[in-house]
XYZ file of N, CA and C in Angstrom:
435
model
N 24.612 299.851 -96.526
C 24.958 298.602 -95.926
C 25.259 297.588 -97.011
N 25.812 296.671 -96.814
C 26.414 295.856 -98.090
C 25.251 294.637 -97.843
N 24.839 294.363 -99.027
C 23.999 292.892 -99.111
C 22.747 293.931 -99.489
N 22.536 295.131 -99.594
C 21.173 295.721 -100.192
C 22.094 296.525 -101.336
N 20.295 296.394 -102.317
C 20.569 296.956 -103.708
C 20.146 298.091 -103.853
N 20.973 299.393 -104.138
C 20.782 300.476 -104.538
C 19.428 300.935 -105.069
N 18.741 299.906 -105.659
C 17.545 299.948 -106.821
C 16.280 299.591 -105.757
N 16.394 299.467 -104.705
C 15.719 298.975 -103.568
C 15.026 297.644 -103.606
N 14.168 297.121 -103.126
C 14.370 295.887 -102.539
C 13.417 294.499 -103.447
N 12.470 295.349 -104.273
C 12.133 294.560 -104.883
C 12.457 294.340 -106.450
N 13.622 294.991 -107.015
C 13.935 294.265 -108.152
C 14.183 293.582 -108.366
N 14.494 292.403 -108.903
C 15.120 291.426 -109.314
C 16.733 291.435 -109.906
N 17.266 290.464 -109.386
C 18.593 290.292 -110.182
C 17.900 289.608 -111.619
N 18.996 289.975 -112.793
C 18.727 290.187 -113.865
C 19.915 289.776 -114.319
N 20.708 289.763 -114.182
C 22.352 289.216 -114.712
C 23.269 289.276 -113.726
N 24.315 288.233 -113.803
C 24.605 287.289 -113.049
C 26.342 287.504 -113.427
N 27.014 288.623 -112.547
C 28.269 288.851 -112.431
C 29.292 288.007 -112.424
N 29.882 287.421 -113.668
C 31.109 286.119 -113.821
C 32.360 286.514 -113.677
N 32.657 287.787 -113.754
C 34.477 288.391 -113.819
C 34.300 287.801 -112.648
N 34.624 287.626 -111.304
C 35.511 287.362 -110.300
C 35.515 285.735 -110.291
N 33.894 284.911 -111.069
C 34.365 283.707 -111.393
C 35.513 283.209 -112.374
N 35.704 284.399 -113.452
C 36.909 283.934 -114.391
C 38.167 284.583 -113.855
N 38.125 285.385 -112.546
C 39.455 285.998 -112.350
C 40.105 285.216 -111.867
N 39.062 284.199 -110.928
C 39.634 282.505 -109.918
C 39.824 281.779 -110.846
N 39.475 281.161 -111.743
C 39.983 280.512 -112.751
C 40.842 280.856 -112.977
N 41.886 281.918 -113.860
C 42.469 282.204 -114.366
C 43.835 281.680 -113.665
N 43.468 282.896 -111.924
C 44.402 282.489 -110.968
C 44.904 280.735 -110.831
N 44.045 279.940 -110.715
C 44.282 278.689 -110.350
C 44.567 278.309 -111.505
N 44.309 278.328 -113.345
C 44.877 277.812 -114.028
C 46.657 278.504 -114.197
N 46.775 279.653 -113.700
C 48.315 280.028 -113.721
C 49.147 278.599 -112.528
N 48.285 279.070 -111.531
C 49.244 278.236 -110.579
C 49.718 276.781 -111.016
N 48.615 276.480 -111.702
C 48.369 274.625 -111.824
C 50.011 274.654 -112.976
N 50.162 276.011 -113.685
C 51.203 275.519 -114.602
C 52.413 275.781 -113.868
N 52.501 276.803 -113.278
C 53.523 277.328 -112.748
C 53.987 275.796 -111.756
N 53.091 275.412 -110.857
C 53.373 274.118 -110.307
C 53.934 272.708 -111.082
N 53.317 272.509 -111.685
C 53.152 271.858 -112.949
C 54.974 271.252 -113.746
N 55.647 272.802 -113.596
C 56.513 273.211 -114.587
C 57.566 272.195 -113.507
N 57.396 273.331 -112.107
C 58.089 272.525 -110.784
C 58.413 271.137 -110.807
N 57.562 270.362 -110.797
C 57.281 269.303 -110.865
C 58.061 267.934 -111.737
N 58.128 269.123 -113.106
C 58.678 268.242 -114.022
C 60.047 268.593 -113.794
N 60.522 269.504 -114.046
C 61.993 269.782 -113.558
C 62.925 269.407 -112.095
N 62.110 268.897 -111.403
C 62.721 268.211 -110.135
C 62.874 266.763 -110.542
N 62.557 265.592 -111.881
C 63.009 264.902 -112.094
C 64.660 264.347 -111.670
N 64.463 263.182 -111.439
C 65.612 263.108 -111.032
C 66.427 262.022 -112.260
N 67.576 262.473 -112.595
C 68.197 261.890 -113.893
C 68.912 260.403 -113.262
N 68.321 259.458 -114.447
C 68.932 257.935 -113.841
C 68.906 257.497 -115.386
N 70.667 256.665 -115.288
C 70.830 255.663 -116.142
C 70.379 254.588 -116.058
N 69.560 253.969 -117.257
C 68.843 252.764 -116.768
C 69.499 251.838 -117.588
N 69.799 250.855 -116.543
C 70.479 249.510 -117.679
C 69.753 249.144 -119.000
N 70.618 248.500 -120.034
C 70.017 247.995 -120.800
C 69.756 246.432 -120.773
N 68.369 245.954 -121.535
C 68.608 245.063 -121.485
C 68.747 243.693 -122.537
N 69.203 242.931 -121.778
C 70.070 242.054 -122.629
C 69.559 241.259 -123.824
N 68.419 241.087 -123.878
C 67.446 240.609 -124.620
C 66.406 241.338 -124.414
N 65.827 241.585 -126.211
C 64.887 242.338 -126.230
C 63.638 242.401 -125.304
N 63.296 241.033 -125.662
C 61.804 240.257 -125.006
C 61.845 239.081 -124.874
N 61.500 239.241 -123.109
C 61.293 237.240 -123.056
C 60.696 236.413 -123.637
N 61.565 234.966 -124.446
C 60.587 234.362 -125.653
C 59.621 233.620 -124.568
N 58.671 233.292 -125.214
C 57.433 232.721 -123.956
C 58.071 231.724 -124.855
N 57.907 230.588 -123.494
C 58.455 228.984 -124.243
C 57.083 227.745 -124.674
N 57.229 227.405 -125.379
C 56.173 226.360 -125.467
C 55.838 224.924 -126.424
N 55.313 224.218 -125.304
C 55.836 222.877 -125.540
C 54.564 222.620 -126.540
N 54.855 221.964 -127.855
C 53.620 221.821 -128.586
C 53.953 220.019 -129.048
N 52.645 219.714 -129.129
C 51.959 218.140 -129.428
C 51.084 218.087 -130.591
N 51.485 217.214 -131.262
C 50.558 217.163 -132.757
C 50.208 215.792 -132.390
N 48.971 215.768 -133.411
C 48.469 214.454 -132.999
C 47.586 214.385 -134.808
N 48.300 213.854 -135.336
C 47.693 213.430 -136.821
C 46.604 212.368 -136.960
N 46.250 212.578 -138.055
C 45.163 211.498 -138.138
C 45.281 210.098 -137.862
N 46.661 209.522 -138.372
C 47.126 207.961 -138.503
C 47.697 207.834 -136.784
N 47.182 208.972 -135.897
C 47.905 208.420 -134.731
C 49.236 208.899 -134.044
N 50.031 209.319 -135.052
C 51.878 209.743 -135.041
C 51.254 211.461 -134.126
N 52.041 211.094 -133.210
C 52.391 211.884 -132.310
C 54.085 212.542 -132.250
N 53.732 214.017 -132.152
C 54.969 214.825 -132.821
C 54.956 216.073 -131.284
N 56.455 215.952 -130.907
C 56.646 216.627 -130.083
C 57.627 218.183 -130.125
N 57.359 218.903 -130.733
C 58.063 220.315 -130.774
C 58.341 219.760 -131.550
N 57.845 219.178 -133.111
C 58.269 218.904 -134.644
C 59.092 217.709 -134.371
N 59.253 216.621 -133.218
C 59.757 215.658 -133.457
C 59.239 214.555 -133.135
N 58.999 213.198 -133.822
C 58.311 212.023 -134.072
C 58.537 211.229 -132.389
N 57.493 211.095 -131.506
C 57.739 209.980 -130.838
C 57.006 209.019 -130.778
N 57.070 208.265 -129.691
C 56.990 206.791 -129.866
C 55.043 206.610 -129.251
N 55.181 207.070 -128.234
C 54.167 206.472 -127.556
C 53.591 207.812 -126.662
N 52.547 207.796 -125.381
C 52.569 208.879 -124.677
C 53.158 208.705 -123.865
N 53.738 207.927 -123.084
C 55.151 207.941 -122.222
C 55.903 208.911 -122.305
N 56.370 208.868 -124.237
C 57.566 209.645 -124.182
C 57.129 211.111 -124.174
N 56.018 211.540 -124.607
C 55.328 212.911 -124.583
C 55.443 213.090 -122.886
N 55.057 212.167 -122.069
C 55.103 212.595 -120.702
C 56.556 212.774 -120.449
N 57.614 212.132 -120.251
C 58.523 212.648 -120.124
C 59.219 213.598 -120.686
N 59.041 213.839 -121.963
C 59.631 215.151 -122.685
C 58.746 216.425 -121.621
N 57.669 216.640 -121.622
C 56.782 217.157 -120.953
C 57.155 217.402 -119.645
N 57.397 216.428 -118.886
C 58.100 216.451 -117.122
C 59.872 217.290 -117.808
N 60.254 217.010 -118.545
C 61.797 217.639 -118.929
C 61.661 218.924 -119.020
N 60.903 219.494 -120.156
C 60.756 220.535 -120.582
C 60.027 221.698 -119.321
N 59.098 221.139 -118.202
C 58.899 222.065 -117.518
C 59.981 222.084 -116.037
N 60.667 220.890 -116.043
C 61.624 221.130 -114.665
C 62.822 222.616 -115.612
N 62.955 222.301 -116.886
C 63.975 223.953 -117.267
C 63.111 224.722 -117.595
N 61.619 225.181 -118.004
C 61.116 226.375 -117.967
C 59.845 226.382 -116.957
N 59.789 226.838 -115.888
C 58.806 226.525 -114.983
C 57.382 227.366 -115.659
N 57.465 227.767 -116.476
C 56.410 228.739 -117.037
C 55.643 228.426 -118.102
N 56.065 226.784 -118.275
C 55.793 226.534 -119.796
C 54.323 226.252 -120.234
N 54.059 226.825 -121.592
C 52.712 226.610 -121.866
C 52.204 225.544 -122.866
N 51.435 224.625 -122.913
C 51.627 223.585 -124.045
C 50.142 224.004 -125.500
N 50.853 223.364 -126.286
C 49.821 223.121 -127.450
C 49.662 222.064 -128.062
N 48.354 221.679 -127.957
C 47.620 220.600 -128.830
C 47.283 220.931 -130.338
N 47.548 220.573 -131.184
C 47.321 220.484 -132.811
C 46.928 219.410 -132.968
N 45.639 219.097 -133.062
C 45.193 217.552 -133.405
C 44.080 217.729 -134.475
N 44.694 216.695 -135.334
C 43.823 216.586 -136.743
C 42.510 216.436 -136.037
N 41.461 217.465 -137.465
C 39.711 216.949 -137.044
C 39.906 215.235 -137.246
N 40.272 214.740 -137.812
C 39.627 212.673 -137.687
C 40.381 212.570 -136.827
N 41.111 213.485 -135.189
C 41.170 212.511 -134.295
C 40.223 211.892 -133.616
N 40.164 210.858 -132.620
C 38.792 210.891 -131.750
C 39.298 211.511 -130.256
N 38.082 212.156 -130.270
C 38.285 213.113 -128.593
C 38.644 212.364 -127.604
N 38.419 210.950 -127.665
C 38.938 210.235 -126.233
C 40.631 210.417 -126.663
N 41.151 210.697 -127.865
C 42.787 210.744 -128.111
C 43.291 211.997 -127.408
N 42.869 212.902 -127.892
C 42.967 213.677 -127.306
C 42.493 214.351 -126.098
N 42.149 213.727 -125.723
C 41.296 213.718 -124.133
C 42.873 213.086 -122.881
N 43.027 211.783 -123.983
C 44.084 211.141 -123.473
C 45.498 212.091 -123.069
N 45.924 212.547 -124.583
C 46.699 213.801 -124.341
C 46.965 215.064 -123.008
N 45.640 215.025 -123.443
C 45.420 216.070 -122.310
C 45.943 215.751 -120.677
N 45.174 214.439 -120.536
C 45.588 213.630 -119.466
C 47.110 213.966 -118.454
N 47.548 213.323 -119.910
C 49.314 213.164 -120.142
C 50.010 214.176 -119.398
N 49.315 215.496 -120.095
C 50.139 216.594 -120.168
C 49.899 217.017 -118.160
N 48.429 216.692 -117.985
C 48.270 217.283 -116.622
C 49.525 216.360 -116.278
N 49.532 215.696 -116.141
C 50.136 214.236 -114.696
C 51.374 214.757 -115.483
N 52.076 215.114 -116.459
C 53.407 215.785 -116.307
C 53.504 217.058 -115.264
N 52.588 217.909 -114.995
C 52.678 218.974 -114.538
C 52.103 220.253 -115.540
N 52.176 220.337 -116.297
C 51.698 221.189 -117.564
C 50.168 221.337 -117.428
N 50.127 222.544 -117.082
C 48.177 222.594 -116.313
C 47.498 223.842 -117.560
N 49.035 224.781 -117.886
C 48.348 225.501 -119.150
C 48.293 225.207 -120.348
N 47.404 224.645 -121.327
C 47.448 223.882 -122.547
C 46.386 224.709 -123.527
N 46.822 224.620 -124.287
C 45.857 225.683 -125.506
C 45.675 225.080 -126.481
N 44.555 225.199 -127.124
C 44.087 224.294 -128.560
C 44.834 225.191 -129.871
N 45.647 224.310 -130.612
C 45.888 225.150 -132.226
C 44.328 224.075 -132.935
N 44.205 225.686 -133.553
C 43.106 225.370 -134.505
C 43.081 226.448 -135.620
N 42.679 226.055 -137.035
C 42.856 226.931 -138.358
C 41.590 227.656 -138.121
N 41.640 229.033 -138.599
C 40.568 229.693 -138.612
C 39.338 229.314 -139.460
N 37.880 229.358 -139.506
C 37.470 228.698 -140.131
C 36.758 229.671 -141.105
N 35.481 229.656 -142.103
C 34.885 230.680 -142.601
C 34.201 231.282 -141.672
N 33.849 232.669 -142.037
C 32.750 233.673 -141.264
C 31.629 233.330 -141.013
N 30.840 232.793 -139.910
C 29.942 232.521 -138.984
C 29.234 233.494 -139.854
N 27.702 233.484 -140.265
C 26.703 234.835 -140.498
C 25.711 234.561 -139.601
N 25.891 235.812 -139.425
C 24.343 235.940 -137.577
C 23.106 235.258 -137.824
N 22.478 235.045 -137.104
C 21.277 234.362 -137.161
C 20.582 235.842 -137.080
N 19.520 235.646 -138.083
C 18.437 236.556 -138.077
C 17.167 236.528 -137.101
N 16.891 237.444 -136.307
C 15.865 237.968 -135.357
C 14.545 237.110 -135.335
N 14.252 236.595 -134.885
C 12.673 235.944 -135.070
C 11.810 236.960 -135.018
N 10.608 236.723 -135.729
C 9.872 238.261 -135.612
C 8.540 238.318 -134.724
């Protein structure tokens, strides 16, 4: 009868028959390539445009703010923050994406640039990023013991 052992009933199994586990393997790693192969060769061939420019330049509106006060808009001298607001309202009605930067000397005072900031919201310009020089290497604080 199948399911009894020749050796009768109380021996023990003793080793543990793997060929028909590696014969299924084998089988299913053939198929997986044979499928596999299918797969790639049913690609379907397409000309893809090129395009016209490499990479979109990200645009961005930058503000300096020096120590003596002089306010500089994309490297050019203006007058007051008026004119930063309107350059600002200009510059985002042609790039709706635009991102701004603040460069402001350390001896500004933060209400100046606070002011700035202001500016830039009530133009519309809501993404604004600080330029700042890298400074020396921070060293960790050591463990209290």
């Amino acid at each position: 009868m199948a399911g009894f052992s020749p050796r009768g009933a109380s021996a023990p199994i003793t080793g543990i028959n793997v060929t028909p586990l590696v014969d299924i393997t084998l089988v299913l790693l053939i198929i997986f390539m044979v499928t596999a192969k299918l797969v790639v060769s049913r690609a379907v061939p397409m000309d893809l445009p090129k395009a016209a420019t490499g990479a979109e330049v990200q645009q961005i509106f930058s503000v300096a703010v020096s120590a003596d006060g002089t306010l500089r808009v994309d490297g050019v001298k203006v007058g007051d923050e008026r004119e930063v607001h309107a350059k600002a309202k200009a510059a985002l009605a042609a790039h709706p994406e635009l991102r701004a930067v603040v460069q402001a000397d350390g001896d500004v005072p933060h209400s100046r640039v606070l002011r700035i900031l202001d500016v830039l919201r009530q133009a519309g310009l809501s993404r604004v990023a600080f330029g700042v020089e890298q400074g020396p290497p921070i060293e960790p604080l050591e463990a209290a013991p």
